[in-house]
Coordinates of C-alpha atoms and ligand atoms in Angstrom, one line a residue:
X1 CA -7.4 12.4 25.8
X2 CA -3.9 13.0 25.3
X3 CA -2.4 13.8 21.7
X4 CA -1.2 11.1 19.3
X5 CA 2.3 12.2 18.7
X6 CA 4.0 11.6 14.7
X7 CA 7.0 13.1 15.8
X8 CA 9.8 10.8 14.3
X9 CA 7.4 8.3 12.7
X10 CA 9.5 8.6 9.6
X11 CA 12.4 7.5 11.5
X12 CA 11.1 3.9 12.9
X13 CA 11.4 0.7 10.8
X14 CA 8.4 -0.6 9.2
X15 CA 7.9 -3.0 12.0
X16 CA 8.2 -0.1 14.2
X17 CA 5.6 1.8 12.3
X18 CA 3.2 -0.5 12.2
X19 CA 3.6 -1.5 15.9
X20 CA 3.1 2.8 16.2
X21 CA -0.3 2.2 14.4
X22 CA -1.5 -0.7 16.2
X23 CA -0.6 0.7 19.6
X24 CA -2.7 3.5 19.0
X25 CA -5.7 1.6 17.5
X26 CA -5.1 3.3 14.5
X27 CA -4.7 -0.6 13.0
X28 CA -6.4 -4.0 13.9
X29 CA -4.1 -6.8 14.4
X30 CA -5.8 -8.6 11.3
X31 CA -4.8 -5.9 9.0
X32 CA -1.1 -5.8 10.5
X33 CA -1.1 -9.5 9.4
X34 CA -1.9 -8.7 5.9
X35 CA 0.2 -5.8 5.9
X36 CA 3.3 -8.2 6.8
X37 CA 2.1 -10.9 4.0
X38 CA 2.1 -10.9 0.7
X39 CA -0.9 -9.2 -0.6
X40 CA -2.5 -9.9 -2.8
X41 CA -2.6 -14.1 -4.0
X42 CA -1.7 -15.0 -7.1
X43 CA -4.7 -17.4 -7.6
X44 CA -7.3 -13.9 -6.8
X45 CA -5.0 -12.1 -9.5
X46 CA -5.3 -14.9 -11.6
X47 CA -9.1 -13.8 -11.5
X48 CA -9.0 -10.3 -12.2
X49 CA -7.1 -10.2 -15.5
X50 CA -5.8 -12.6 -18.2
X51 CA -2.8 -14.1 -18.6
X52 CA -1.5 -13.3 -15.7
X53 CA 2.2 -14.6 -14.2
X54 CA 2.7 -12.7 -11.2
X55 CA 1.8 -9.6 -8.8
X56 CA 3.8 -6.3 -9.0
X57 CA 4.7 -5.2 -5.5
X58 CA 4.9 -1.7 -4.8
X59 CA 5.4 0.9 -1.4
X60 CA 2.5 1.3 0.6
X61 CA 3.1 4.0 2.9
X62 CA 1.2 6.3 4.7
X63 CA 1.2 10.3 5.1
X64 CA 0.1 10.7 9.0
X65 CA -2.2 13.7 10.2
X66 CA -4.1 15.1 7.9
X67 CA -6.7 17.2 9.3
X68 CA -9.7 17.2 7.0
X69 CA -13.2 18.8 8.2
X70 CA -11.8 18.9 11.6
X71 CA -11.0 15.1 11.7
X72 CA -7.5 13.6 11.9
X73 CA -6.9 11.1 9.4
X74 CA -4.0 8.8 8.4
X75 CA -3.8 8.7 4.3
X76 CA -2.3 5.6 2.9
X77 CA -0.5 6.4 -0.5
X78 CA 0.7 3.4 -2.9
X79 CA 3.8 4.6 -4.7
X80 CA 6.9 4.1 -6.1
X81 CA 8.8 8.1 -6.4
X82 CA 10.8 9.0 -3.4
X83 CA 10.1 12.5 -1.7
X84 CA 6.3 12.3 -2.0
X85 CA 5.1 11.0 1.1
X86 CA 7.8 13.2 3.0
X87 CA 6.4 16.4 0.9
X88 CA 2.6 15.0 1.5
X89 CA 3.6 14.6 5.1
X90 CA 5.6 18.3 5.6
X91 CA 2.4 20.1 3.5
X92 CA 0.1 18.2 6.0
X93 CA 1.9 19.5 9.2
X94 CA 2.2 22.8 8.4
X95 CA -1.4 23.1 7.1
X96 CA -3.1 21.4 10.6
X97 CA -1.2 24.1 12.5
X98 CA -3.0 26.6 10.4
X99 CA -6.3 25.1 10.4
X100 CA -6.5 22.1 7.8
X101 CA -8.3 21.5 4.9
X102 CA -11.9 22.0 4.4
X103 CA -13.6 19.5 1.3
X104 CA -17.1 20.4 -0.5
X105 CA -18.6 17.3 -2.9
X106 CA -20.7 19.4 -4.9
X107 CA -22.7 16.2 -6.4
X108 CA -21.9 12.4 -6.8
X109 CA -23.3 11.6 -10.3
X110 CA -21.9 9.3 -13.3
X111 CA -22.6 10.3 -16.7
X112 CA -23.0 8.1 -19.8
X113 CA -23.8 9.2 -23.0
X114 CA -25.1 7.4 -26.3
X115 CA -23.9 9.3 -29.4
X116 CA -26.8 8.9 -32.3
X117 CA -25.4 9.6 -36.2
X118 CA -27.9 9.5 -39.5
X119 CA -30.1 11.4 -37.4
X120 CA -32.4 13.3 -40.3
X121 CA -34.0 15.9 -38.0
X122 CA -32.3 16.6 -34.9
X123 CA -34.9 19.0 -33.5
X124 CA -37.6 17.0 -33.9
X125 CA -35.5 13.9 -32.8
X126 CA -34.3 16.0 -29.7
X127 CA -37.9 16.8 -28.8
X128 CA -39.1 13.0 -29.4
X129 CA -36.5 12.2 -26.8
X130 CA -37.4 15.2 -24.1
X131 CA -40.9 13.5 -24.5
X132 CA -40.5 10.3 -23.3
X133 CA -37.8 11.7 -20.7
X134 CA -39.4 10.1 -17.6
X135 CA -40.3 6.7 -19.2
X136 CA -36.5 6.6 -20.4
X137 CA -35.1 7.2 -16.9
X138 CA -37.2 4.3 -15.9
X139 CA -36.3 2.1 -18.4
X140 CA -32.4 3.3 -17.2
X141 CA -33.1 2.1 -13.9
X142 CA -35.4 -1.4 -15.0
X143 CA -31.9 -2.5 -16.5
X144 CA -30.2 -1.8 -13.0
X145 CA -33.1 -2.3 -10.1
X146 CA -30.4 -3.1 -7.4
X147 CA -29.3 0.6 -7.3
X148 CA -33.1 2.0 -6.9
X149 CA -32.6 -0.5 -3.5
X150 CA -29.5 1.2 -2.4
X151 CA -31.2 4.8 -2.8
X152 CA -29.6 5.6 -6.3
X153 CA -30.7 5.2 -10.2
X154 CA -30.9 7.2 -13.1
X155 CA -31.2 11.2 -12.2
X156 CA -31.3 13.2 -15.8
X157 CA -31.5 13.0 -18.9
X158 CA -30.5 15.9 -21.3
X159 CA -28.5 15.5 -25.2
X160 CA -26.3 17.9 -27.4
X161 CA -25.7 18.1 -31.5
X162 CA -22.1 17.8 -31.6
X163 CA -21.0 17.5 -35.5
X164 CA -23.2 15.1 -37.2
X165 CA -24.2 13.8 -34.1
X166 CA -27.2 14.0 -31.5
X167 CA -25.5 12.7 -28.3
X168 CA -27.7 11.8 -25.1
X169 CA -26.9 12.1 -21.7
X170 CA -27.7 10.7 -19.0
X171 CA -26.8 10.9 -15.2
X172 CA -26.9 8.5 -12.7
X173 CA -26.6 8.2 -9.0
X174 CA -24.0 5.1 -8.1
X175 CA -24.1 5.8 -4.7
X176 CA -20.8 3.7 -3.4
X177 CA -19.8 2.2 -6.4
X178 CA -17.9 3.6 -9.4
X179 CA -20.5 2.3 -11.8
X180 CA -19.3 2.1 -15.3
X181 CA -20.8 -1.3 -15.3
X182 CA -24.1 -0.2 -13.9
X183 CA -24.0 2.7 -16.9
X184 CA -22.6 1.0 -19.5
X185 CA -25.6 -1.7 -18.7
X186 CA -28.3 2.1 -18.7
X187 CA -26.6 3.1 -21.7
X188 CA -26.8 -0.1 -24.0
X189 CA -30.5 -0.9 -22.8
X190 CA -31.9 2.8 -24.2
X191 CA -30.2 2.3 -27.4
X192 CA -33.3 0.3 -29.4
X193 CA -35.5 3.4 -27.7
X194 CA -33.3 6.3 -28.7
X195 CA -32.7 4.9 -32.6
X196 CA -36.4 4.5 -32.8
X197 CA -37.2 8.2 -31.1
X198 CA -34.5 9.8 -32.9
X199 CA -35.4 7.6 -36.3
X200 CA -31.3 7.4 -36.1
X201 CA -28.4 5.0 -35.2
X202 CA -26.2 4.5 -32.2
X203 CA -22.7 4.5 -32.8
X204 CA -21.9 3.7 -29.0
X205 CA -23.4 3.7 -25.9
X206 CA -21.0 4.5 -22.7
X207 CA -20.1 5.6 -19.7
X208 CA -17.7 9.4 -20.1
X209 CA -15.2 9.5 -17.5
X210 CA -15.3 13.5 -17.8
X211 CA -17.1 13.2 -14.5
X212 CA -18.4 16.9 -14.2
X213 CA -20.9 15.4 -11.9
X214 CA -18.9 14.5 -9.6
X215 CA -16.6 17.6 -8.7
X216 CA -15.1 17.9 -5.2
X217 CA -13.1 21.4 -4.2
X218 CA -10.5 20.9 -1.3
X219 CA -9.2 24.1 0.2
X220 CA -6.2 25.2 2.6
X221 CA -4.1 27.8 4.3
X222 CA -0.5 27.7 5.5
X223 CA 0.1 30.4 7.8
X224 CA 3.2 32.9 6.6
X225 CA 5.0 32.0 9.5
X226 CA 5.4 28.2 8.3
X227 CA 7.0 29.4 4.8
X228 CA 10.1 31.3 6.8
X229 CA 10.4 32.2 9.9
X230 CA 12.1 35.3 8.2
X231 CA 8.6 37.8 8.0
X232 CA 10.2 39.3 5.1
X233 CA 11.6 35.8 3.3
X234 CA 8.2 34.5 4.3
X235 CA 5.9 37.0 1.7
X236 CA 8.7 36.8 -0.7
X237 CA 8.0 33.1 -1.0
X238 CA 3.9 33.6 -0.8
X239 CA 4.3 35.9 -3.2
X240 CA 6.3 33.4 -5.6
X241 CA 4.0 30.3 -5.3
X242 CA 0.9 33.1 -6.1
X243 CA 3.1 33.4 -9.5
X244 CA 3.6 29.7 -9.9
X245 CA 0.2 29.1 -9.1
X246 CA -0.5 31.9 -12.1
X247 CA 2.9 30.4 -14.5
X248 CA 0.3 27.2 -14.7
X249 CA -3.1 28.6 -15.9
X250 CA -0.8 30.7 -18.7
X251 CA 1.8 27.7 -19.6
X252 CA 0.3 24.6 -20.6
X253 CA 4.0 23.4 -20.3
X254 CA 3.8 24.6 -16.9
X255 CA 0.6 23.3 -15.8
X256 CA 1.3 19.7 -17.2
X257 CA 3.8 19.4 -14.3
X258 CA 2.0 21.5 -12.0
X259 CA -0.6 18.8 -12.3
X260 CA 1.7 15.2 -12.5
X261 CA 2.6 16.8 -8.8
X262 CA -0.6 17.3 -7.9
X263 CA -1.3 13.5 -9.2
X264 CA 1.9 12.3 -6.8
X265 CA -0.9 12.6 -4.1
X266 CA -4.0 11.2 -6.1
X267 CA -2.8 8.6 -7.7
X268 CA -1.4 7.5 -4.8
X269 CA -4.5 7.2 -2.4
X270 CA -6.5 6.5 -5.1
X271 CA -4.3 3.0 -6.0
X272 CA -4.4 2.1 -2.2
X273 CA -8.0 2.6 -2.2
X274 CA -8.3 0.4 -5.5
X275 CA -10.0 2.7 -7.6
X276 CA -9.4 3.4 -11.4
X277 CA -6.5 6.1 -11.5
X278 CA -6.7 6.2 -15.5
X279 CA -10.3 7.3 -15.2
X280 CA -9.4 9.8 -12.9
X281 CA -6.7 11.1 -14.4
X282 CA -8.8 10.9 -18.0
X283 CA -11.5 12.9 -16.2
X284 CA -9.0 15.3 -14.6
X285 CA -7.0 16.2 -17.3
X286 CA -9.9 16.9 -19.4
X287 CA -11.3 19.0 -16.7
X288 CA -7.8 21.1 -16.6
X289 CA -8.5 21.7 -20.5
X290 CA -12.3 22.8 -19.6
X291 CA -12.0 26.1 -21.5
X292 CA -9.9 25.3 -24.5
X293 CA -6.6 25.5 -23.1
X294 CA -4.8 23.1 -21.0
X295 CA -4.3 25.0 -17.0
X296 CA -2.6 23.5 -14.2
X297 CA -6.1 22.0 -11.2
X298 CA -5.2 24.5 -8.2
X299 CA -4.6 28.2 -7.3
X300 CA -2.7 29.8 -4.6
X301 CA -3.5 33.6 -3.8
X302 CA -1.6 35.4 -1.1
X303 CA -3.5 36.7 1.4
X304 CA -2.1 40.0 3.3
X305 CA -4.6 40.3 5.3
X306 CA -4.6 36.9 7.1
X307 CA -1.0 36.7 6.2
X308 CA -2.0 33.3 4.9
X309 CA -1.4 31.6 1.2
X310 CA -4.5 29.8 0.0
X311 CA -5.3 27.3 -2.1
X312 CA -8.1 25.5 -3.6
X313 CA -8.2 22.4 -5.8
X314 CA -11.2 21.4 -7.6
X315 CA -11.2 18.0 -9.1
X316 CA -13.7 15.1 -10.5
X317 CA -13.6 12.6 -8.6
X318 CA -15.8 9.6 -9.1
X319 CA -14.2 7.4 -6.7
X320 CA -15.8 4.3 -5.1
X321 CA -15.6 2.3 -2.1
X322 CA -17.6 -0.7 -3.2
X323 CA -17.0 -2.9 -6.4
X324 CA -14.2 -3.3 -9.1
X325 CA -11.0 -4.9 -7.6
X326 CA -11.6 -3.4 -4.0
X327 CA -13.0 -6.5 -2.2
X328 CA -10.4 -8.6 -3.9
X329 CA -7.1 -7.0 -2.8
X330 CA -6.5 -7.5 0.8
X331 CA -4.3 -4.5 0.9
X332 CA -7.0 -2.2 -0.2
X333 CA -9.0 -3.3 2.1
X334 CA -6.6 -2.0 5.1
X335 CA -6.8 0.8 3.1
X336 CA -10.0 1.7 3.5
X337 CA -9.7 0.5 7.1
X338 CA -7.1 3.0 8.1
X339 CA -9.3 5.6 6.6
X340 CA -11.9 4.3 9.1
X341 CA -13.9 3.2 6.0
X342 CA -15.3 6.3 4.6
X343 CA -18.1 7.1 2.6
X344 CA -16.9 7.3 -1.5
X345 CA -18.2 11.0 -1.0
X346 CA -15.8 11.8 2.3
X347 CA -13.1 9.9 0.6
X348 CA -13.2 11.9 -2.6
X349 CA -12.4 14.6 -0.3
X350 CA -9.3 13.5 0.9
X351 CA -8.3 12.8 -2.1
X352 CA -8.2 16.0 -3.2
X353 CA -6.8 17.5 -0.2
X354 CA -3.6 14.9 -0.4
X355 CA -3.5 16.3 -4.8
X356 CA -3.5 19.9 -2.8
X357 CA -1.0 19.2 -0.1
X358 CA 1.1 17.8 -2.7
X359 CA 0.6 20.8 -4.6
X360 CA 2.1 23.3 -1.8
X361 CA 5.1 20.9 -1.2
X362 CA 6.3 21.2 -4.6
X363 CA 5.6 25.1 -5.6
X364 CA 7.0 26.1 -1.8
X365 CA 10.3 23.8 -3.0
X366 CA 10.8 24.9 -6.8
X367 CA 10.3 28.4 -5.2
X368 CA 12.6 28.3 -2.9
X369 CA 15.2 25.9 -2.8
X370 CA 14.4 24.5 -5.8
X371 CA 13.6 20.6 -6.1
X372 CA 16.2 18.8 -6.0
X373 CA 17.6 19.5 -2.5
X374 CA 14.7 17.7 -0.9
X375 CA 13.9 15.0 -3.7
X376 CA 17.2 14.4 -4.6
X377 CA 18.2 13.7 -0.4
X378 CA 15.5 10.8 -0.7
X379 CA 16.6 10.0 -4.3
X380 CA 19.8 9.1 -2.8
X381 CA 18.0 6.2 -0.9
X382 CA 17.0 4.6 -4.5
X383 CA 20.3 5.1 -6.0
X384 CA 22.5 3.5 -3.2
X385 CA 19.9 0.2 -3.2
X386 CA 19.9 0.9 -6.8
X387 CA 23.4 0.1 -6.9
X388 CA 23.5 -2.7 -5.0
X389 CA 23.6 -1.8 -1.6
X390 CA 23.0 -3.9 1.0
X391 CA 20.7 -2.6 4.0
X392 CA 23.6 -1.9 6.5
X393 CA 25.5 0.2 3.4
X394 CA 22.8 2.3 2.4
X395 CA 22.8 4.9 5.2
X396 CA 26.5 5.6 4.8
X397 CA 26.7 5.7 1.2
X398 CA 23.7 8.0 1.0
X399 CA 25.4 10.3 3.5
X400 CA 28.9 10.0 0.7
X401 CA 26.1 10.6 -2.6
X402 CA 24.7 13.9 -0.9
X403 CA 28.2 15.3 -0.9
X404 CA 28.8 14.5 -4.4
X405 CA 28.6 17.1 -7.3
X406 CA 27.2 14.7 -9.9
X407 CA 24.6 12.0 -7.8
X408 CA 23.7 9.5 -10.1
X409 CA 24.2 5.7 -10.3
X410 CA 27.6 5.8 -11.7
X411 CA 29.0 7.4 -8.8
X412 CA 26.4 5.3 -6.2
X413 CA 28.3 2.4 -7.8
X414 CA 31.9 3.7 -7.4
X415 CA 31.5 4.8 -3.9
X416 CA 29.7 1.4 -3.2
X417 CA 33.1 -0.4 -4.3
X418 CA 34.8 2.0 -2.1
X419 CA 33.2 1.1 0.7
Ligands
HMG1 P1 12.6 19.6 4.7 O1 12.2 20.9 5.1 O2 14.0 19.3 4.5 O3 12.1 18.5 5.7 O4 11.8 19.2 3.5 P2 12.4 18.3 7.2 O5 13.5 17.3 7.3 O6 12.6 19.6 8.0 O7 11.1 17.6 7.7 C1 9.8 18.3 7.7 C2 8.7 17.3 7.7 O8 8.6 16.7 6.3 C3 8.9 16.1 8.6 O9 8.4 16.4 9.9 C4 8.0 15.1 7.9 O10 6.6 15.3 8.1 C5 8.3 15.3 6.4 P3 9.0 15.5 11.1 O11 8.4 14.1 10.9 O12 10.5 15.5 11.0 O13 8.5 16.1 12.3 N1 9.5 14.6 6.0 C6 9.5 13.2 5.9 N2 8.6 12.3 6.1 C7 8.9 11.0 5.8 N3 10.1 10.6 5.4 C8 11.1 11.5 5.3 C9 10.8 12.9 5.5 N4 11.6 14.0 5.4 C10 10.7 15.0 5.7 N5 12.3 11.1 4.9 C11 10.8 17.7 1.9 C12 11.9 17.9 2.8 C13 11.1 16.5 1.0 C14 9.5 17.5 2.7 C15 10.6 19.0 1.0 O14 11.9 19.3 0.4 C16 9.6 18.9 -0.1 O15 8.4 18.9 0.2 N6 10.0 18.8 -1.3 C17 9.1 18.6 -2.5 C18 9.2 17.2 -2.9 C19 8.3 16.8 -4.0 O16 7.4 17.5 -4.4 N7 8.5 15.6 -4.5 C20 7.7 15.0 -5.5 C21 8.6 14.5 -6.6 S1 9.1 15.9 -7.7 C22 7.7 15.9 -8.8 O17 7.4 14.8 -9.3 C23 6.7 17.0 -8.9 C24 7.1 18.3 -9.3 O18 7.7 18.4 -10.6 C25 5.7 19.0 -9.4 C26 5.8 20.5 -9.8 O19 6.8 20.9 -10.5 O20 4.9 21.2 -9.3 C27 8.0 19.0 -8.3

């Protein structure tokens, strides 16, 4: 079989790209026709929240050759910054030559909670509760039988005093879906059992998108020779990201921005996919504070003996590939199909290999030539459209920006008039 070649995909037109895809099977016909349509229809949107006027367009791209568990996949990222699908792209490269990512799920479960107050005796309330554990996991599952079908359900049950309150937890195998529904429906049905057990009342009864079930570690190595081909330049630079790496579990002003990078990659597959990036990032961020103090999601060591830097992300990731919005949106749906329609557990792990990829773009830039040399070349691109170039100016007047000391609109618009 020979070897599917990227070489100069970014270069081709859209058109071009998606003739690349198709040519290669990589995408049906069908899904190039939606591709080159609209989207998503007004009337579906119309349907899937209120007052609606119009659809917001956005970049669908797609960050080629990612080798994941020894298979090659093609990761479409929704966004709108320029630079991170080049940097998702580069990281990718350079980590397949070294041997590409390896992805552990280390469970699937949601969690929802019910948090109990006026609870008199919390001991004896907690111990009611333990009682009548396996009839209350039953019950869990009576208010959602369709999931028992599909080989999930309820899967724990376990509570905490937290303040005045006795909070239960419960965990519950979603299989493809996201769930909140599903729990949220668990949840609200054991209330009238837990006030009575607990002789207590329920102040809420949802699902907590702190998804510790659900965590999913992604891990790489970039061969030294990648970073420079300058042995000595090479560990200099290792040796800097392992600091960086370190500069965000220390700074939490650090780390904040260690992680939005990391999120240039996640929230990007996980919009094209059509999954819930503000309960990821809720459950993510939350994660990064897991020990009191706010640490940036990955770590790169340097390793002398393999002459390798390393890294490992670990994120939760409750990510679905059934439900919500993702049978509405035509777009997702090529999505999922350029993925080859993974299982929600196989695409969690891409998705954290793409936050880690990410990840290694941005610390090997900001330690070495600093950011904005590569951001700022594809920056150039937004200001010149920006202002107001048409699409046979922009290549010339990005070419006049790059030379320029101070690149911002003001000066796109000058050297626009110029032209
Ligand atoms: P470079 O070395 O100049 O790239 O890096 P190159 O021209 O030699 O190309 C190398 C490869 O990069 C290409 O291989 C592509 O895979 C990819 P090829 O296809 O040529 O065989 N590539 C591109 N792909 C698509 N379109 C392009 C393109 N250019 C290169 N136009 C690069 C350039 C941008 C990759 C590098 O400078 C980089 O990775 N920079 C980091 C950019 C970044 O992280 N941007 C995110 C926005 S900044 C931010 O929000 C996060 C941050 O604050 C996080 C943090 O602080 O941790 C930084």
């Amino acid at each position: 079989m020979t070897k599917l070649s990227w070489t100069g995909f970014s270069k081709k037109t859209p058109h071009e790209r998606l003739e690349h895809l198709t040519s290669n099977a990589l995408l049906s016909h069908e899904d190039k026709e939606i591709l080159n349509s609209k989207g998503l229809e007004l009337a579906t949107a119309n349907q899937m929240a209120e007052n609606v006027l119009s659809t917001l367009s956005l970049p669908f791209a797609l960050a080629p050759d990612f080798q994941v568990n020894g298979k090659d996949y093609q990761l479409p990222m929704v966004t709108e910054e320029p630079s991170v699908v080049a940097a998702a792209s580069y990281a990718a490269k350079l980590i397949k030559r070294s041997g590409g990512f390896k992805t552990e799920i280390h469970n699937r479960l949601m969690i929802g909670q019910v948090a109990l107050f006026d609870v008199a005796d919390k001991a004896t309330a907690s111990q009611a509760i333990l009682n009548q554990k396996a009839d209350l996991l039953d019950l869990a599952n009576q208010a959602h039988p369709s999931i028992l079908k599909r080989g999930g359900g309820s899967r724990d049950l376990w509570f905490e005093e937290k303040s005045d309150f006795l909070i239960v937890y419960l965990s519950v195998d979603t299989q493809e879906a996201m769930g909140a529904n599903m729990v949220n429906t668990m949840m609200e049905t054991l209330v009238p059992n837990l006030e009575e057990l607990s002789g207590g009342q329920s102040l809420m009864a949802i699902l907590s998108n702190y998804a510790t079930e659900s965590l999913v570690t992604a891990t790489a190595a970039v061969d030294l020779r990648y970073l420079s081909r300058n042995k000595e330049e090479a560990q200099l630079f290792a040796k800097k990201m392992e600091m960086a790496s370190q500069l965000a579990q220390v700074d939490p002003y650090r780390a904040a921005t260690h992680n939005k990078g990391i999120f240039n990659g996640v929230d990007a597959l996980v919009l094209a996919t059509g999954n819930d990036w503000r309960a990821i990032e809720a459950g993510a961020h939350a994660y990064a504070s897991r020990d009191d103090q706010y640490r940036g999601l990955s770590t790169w060591t340097y390793d002398k003996e393999s002459q390798q830097i390393k890294g490992e992300i670990t994120l939760p990731l409750p990510i679905a590939t059934k439900g919500g919005s993702i049978g509405l949106n035509p777009t997702v749906q090529v999505a999922h199909d350029l993925l080859g329609n993974p299982s929600a557990k196989e695409l969690a792990g891409l998705i954290a290999a793409l936050g880690l990829a990410q990840n290694f773009a941005a610390l090997k830039a900001l330690t070495s030539t600093g950011i904005q040399a590569g951001h700022m070349k594809l920056q150039a691109k937004s200001l010149a459209l920006l202002a107001g170039a048409k699409e046979d100016q922009v290549a010339s007047l990005v070419s006049q920006l790059l030379k320029e000391k101070h690149m911002n609109l003001e000066t796109a618009e000058k050297l626009l008039k110029k032209l």
